[in-house]
PDB file of N, CA and C in Angstrom:
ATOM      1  N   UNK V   1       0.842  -1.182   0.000  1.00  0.00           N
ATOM      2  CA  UNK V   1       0.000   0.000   0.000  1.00  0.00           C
ATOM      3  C   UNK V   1       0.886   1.244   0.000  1.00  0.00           C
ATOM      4  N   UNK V   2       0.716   2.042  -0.842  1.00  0.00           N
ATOM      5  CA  UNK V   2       1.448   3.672  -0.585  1.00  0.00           C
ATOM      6  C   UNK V   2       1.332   4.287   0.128  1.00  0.00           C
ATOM      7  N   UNK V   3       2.501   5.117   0.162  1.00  0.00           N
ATOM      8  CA  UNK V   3       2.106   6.057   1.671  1.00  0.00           C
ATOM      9  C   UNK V   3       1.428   7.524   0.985  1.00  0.00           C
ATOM     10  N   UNK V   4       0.452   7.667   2.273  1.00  0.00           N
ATOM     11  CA  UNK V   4      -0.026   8.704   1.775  1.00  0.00           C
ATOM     12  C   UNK V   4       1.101  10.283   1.856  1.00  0.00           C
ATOM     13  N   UNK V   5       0.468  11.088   0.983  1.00  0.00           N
ATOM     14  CA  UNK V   5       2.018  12.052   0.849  1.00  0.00           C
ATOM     15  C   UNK V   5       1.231  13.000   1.233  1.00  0.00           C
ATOM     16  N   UNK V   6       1.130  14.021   1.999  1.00  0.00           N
ATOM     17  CA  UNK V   6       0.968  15.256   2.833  1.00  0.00           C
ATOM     18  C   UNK V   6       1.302  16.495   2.165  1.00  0.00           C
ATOM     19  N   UNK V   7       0.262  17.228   1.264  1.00  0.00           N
ATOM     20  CA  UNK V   7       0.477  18.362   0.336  1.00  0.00           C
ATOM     21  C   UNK V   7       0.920  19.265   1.316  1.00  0.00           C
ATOM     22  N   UNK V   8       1.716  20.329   1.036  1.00  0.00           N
ATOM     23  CA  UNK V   8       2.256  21.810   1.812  1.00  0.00           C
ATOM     24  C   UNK V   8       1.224  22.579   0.940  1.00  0.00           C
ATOM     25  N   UNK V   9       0.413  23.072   2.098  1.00  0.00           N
ATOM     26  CA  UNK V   9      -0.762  24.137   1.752  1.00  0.00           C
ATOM     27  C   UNK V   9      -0.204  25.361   2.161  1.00  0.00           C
ATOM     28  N   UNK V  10       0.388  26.151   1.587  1.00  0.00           N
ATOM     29  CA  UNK V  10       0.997  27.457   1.980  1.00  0.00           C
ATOM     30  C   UNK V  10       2.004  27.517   2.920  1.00  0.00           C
ATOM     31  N   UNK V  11       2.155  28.794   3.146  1.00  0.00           N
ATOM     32  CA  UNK V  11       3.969  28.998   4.297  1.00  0.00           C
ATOM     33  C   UNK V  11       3.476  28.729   5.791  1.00  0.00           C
ATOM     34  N   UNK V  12       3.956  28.106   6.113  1.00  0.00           N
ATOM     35  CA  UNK V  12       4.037  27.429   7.227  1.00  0.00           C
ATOM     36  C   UNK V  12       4.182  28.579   8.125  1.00  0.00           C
ATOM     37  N   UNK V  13       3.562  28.724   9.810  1.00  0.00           N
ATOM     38  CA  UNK V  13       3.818  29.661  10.541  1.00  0.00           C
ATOM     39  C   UNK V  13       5.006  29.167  11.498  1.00  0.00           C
ATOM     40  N   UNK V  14       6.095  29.974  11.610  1.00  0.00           N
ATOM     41  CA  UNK V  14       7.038  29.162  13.076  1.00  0.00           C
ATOM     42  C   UNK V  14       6.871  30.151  14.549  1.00  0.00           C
ATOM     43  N   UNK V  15       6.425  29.344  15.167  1.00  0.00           N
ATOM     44  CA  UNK V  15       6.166  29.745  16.909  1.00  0.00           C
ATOM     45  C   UNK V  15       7.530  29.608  17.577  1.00  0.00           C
ATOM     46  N   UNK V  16       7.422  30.885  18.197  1.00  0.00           N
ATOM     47  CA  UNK V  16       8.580  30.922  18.973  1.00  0.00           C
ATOM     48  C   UNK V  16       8.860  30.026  20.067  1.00  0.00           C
ATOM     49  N   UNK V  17       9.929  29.773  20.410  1.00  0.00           N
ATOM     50  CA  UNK V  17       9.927  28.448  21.706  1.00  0.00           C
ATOM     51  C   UNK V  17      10.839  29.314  22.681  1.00  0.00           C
ATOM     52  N   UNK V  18      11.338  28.341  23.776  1.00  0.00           N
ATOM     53  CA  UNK V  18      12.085  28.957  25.419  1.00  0.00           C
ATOM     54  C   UNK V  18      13.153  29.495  24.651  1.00  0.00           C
ATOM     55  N   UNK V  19      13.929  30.619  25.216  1.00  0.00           N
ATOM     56  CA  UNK V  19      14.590  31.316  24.323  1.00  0.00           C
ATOM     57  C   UNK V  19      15.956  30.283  24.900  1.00  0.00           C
ATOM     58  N   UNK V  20      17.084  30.060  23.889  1.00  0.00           N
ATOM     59  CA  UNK V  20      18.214  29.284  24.152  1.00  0.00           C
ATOM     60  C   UNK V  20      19.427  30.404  24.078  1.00  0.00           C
ATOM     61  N   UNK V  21      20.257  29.944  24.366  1.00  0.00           N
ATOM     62  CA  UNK V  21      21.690  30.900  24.255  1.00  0.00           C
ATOM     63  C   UNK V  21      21.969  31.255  22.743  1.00  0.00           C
ATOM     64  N   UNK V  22      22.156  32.235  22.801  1.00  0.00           N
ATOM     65  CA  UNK V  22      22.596  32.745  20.982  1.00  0.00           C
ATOM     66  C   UNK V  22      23.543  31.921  20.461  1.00  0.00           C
ATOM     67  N   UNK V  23      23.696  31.377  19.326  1.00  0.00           N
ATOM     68  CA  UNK V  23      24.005  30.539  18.380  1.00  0.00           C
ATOM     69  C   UNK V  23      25.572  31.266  17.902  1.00  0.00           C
ATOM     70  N   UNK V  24      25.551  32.645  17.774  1.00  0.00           N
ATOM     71  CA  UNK V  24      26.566  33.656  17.228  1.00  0.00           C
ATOM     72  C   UNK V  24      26.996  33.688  18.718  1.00  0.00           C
ATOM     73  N   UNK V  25      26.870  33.646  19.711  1.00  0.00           N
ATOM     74  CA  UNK V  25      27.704  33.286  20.876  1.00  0.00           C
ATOM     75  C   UNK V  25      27.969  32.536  21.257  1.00  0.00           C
ATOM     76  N   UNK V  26      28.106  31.017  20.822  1.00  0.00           N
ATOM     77  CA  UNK V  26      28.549  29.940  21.002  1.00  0.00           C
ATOM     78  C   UNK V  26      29.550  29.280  19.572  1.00  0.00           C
ATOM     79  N   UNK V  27      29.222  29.987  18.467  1.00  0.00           N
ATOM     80  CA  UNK V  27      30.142  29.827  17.145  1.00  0.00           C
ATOM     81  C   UNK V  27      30.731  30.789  17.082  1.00  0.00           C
ATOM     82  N   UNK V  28      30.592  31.906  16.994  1.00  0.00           N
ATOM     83  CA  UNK V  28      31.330  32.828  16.343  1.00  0.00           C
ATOM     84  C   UNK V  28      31.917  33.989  17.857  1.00  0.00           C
ATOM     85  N   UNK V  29      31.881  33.211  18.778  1.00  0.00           N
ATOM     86  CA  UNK V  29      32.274  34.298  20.150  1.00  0.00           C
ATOM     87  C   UNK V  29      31.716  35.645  20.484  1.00  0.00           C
ATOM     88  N   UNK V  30      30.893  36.076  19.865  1.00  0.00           N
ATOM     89  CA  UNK V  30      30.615  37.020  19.716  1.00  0.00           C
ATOM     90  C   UNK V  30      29.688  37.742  21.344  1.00  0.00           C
ATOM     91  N   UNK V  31      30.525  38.393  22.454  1.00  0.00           N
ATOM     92  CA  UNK V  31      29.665  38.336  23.794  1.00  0.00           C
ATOM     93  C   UNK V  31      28.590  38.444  23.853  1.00  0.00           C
ATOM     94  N   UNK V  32      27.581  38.053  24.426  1.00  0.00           N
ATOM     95  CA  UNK V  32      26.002  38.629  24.877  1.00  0.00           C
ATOM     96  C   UNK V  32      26.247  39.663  25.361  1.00  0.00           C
ATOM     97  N   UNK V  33      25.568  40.235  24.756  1.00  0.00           N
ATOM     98  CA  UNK V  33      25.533  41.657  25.359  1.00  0.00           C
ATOM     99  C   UNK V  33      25.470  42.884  23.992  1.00  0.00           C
ATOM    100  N   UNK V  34      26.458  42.178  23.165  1.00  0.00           N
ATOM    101  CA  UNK V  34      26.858  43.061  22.282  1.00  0.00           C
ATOM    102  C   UNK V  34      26.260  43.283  20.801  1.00  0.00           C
ATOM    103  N   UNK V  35      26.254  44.561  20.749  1.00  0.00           N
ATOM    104  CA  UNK V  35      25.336  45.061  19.169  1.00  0.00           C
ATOM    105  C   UNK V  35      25.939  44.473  18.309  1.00  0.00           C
ATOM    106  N   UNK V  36      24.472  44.001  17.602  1.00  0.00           N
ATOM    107  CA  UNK V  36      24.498  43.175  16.306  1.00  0.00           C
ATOM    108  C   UNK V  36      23.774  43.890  14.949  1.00  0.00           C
ATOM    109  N   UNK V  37      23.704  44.060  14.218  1.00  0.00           N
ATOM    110  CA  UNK V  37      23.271  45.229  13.327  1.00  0.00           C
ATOM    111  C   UNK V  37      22.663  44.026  11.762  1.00  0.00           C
ATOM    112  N   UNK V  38      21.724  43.818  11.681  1.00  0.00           N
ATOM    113  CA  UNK V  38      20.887  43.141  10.887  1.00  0.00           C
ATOM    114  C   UNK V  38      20.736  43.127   9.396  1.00  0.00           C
ATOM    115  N   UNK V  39      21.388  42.651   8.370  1.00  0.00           N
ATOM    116  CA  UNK V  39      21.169  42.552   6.905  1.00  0.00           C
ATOM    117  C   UNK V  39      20.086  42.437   6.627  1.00  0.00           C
ATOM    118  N   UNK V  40      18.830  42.375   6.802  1.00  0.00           N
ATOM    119  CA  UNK V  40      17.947  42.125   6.420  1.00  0.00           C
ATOM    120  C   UNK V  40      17.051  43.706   6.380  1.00  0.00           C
ATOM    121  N   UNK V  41      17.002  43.608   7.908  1.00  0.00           N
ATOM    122  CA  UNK V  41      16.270  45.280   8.061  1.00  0.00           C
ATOM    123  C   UNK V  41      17.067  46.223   8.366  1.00  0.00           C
ATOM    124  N   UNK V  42      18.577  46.037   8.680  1.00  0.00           N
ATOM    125  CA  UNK V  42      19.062  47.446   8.495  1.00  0.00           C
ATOM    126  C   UNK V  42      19.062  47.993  10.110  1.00  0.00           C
ATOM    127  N   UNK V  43      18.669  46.810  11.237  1.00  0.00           N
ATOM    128  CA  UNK V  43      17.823  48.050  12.453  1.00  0.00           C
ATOM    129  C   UNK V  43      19.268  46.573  13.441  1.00  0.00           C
ATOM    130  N   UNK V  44      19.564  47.399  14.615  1.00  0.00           N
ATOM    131  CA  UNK V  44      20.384  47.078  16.099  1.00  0.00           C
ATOM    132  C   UNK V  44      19.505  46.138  16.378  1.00  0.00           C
ATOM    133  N   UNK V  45      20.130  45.159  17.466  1.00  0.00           N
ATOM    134  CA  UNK V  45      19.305  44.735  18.977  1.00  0.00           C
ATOM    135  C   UNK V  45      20.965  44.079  19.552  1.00  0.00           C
ATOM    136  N   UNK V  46      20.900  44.174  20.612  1.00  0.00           N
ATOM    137  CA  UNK V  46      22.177  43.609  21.722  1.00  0.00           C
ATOM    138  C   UNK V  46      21.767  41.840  21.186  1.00  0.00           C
ATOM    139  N   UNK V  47      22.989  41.123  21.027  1.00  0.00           N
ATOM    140  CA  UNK V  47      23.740  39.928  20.898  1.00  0.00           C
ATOM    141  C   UNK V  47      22.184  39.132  22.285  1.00  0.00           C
ATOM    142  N   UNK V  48      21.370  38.263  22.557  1.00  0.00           N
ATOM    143  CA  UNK V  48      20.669  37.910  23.194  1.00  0.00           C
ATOM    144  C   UNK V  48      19.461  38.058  22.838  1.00  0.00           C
ATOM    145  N   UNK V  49      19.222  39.033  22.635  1.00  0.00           N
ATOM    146  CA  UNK V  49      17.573  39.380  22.241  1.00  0.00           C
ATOM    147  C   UNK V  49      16.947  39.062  20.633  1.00  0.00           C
ATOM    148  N   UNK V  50      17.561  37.881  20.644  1.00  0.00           N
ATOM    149  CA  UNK V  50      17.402  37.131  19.233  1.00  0.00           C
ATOM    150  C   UNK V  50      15.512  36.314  19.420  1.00  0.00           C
ATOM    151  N   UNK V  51      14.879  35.917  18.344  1.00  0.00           N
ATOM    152  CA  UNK V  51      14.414  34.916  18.454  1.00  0.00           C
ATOM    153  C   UNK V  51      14.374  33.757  18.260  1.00  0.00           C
ATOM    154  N   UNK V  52      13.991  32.617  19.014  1.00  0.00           N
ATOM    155  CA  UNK V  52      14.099  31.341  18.841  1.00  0.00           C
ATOM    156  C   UNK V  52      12.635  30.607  18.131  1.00  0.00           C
ATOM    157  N   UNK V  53      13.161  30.188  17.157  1.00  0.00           N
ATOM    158  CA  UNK V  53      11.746  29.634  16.427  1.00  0.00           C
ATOM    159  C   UNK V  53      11.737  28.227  16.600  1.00  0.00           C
ATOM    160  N   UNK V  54      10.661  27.561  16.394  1.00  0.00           N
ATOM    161  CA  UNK V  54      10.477  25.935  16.392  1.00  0.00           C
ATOM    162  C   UNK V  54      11.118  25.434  15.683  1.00  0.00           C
ATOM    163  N   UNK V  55      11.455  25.492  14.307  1.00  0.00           N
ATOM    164  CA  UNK V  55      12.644  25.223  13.441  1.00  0.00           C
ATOM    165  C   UNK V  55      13.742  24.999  13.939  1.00  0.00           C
ATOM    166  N   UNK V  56      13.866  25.077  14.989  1.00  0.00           N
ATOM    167  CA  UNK V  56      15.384  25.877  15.365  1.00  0.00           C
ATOM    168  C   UNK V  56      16.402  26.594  15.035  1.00  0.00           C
ATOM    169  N   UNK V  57      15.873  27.554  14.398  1.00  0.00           N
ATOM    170  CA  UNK V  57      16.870  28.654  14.173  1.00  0.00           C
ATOM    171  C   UNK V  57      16.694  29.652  14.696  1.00  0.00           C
ATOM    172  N   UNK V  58      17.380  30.260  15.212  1.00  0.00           N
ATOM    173  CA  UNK V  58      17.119  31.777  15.805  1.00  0.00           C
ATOM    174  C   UNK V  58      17.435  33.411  15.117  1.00  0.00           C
ATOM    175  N   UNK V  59      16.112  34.182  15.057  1.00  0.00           N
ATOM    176  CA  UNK V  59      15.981  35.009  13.868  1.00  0.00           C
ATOM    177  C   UNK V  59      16.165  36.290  14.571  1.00  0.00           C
ATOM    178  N   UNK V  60      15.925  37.507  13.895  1.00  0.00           N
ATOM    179  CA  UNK V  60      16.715  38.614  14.315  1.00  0.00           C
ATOM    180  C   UNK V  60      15.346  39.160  15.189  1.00  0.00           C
ATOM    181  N   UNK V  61      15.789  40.178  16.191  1.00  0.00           N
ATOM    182  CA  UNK V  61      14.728  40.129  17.285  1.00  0.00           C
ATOM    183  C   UNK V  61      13.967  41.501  16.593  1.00  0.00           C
ATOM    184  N   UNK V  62      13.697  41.396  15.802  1.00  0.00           N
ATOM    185  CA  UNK V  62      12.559  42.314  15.170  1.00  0.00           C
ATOM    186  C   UNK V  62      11.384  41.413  14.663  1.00  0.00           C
ATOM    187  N   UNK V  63      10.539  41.545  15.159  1.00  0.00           N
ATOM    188  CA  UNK V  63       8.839  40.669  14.626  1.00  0.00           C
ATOM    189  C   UNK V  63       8.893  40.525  13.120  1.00  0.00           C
ATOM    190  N   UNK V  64       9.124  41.816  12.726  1.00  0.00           N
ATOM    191  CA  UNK V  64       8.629  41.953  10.864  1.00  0.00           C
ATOM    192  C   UNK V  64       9.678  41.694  10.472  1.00  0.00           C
ATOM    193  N   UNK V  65      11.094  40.928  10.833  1.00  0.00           N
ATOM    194  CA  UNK V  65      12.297  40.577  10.013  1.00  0.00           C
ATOM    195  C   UNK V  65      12.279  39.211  10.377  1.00  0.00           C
ATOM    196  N   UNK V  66      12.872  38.854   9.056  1.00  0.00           N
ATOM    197  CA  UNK V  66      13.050  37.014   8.584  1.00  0.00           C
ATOM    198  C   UNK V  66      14.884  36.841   9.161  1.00  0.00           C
ATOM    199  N   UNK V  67      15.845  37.915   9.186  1.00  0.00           N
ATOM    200  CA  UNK V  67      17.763  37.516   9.360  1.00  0.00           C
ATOM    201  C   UNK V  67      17.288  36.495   9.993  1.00  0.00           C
ATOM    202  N   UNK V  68      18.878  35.870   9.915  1.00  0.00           N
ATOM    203  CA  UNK V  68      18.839  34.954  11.038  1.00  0.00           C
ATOM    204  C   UNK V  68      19.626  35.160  11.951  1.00  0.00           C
ATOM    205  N   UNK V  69      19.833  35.050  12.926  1.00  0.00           N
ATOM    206  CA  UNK V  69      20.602  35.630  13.987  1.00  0.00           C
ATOM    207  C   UNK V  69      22.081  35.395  14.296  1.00  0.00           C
ATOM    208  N   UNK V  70      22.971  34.631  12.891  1.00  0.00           N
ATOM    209  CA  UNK V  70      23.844  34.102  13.056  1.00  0.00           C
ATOM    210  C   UNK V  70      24.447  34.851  12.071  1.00  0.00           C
ATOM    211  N   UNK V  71      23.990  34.351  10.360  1.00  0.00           N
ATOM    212  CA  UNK V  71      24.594  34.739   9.378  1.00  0.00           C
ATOM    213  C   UNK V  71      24.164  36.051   9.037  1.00  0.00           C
ATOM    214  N   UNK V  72      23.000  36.916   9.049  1.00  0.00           N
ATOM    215  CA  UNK V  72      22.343  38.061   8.757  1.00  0.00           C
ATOM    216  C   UNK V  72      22.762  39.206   9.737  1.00  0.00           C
ATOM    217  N   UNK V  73      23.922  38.743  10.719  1.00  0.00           N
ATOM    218  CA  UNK V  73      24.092  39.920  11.846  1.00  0.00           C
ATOM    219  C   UNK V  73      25.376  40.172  11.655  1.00  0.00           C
ATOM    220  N   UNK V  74      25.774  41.299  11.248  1.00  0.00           N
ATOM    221  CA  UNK V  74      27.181  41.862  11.984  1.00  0.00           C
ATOM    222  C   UNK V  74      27.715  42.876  12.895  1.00  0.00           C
ATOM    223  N   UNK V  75      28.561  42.369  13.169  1.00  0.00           N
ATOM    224  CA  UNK V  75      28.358  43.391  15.099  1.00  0.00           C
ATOM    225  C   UNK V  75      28.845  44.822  13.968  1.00  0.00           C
ATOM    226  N   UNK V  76      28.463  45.339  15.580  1.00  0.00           N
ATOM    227  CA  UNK V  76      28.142  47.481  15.321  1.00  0.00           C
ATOM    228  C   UNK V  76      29.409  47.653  14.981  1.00  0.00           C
ATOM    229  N   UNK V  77      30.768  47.007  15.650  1.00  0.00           N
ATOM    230  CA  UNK V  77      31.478  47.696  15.604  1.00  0.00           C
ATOM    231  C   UNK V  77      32.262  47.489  14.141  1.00  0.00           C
ATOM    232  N   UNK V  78      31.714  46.794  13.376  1.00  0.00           N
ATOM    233  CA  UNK V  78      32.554  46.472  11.858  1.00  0.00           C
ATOM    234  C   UNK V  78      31.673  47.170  11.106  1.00  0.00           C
ATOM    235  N   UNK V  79      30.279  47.457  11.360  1.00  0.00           N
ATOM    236  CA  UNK V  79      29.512  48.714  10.712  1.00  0.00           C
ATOM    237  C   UNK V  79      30.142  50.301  11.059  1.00  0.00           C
ATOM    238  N   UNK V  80      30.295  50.637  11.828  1.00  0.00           N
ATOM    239  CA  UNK V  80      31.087  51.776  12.419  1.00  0.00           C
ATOM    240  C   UNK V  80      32.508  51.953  11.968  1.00  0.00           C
ATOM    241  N   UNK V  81      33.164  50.807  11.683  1.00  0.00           N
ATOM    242  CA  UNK V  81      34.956  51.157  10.825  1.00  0.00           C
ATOM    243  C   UNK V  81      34.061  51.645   9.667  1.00  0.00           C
ATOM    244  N   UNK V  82      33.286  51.216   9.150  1.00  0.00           N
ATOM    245  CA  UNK V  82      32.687  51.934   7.287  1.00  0.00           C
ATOM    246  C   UNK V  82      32.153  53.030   7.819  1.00  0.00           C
ATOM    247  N   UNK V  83      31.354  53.409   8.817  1.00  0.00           N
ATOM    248  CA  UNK V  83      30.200  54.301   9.205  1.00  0.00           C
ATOM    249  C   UNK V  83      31.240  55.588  10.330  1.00  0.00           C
ATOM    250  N   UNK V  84      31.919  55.708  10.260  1.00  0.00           N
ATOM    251  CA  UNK V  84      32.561  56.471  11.983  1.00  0.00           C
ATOM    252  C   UNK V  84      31.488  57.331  12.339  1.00  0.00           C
ATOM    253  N   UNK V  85      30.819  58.236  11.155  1.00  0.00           N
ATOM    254  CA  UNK V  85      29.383  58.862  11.507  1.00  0.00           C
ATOM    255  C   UNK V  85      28.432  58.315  12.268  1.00  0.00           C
ATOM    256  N   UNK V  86      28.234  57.428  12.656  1.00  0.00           N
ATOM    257  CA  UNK V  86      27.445  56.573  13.195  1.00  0.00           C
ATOM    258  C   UNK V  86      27.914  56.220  14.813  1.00  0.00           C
ATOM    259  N   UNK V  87      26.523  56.102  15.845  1.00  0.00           N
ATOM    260  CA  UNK V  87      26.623  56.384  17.110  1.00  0.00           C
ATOM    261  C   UNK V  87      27.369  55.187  17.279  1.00  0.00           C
ATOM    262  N   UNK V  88      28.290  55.371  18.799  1.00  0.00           N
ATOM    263  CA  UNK V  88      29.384  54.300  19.070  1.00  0.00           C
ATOM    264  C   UNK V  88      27.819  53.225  19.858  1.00  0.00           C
ATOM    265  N   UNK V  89      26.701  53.449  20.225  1.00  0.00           N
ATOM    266  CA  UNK V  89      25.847  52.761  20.593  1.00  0.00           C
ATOM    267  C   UNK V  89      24.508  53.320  19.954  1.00  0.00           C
ATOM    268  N   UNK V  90      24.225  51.629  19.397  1.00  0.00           N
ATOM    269  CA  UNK V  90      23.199  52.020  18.378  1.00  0.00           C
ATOM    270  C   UNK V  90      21.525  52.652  18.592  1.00  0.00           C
ATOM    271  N   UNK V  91      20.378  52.763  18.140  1.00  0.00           N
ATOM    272  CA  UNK V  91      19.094  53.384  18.605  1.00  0.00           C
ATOM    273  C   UNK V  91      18.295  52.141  18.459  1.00  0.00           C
ATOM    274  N   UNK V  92      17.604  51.929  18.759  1.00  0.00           N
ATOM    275  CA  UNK V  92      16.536  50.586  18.619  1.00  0.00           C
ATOM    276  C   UNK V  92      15.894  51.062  17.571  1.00  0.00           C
ATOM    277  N   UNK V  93      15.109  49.930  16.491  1.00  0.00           N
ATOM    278  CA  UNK V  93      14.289  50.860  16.077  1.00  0.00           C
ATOM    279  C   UNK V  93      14.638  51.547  14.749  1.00  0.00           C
ATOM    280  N   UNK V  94      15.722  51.689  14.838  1.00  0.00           N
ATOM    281  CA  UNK V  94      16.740  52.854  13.874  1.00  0.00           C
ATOM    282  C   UNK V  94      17.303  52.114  12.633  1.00  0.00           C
ATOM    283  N   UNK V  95      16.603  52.698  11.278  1.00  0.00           N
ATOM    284  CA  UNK V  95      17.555  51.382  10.423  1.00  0.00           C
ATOM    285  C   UNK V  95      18.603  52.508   9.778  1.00  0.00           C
ATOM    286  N   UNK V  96      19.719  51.548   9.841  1.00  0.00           N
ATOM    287  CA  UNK V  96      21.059  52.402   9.637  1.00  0.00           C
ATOM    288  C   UNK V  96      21.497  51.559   8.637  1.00  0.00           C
ATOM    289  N   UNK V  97      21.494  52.073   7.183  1.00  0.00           N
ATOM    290  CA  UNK V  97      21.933  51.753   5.766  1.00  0.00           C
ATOM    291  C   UNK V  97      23.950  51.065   5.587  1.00  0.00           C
ATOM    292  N   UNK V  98      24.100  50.431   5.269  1.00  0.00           N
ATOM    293  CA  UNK V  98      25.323  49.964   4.632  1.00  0.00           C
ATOM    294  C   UNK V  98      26.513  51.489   4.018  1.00  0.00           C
TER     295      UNK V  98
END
């Protein structure tokens, strides 16, 4: 008998789960604590305040952004060698262009 095969009816929603230790702080050293500056939207949040999705990946702590919290982040301070105009601590909120 065949197995029955399970159509994908549209994009799937992912629910956030218990938040785990940042992923970019356990690979890439990067301290908790410290500004991470987002490819995706352009906007800060401190190294921790990531989200954790059911997938298990953890995405950038803005609701309306897809980054992921590993590869889509680079800390403030390698935005700031290009930017020196730019505050030594970033604004929440604030999307700050390339």
């Amino acid at each position: 008998m065949a197995k029955k095969v399970k159509k994908f009816r549209g994009s799937r929603r992912l629910k956030p789960v218990q938040h785990q230790e940042p992923y970019i702080t356990q690979f890439m050293g990067v301290k908790s604590g410290a500004w991470v500056w987002c490819l995706h939207c352009g906007r800060c949040y401190r190294v921790g305040e990531h989200r954790d999705m059911s997938d298990g990946l953890q995405y950038c702590a803005y609701a309306d952004c897809n980054g992921d919290a590993v590869f889509d982040v680079w800390e403030w301070l390698v935005i700031r060698a290009s930017h020196p105009e730019y505050p030594k601590q970033p604004e929440r909120n604030k999307e700050y262009t390339l």
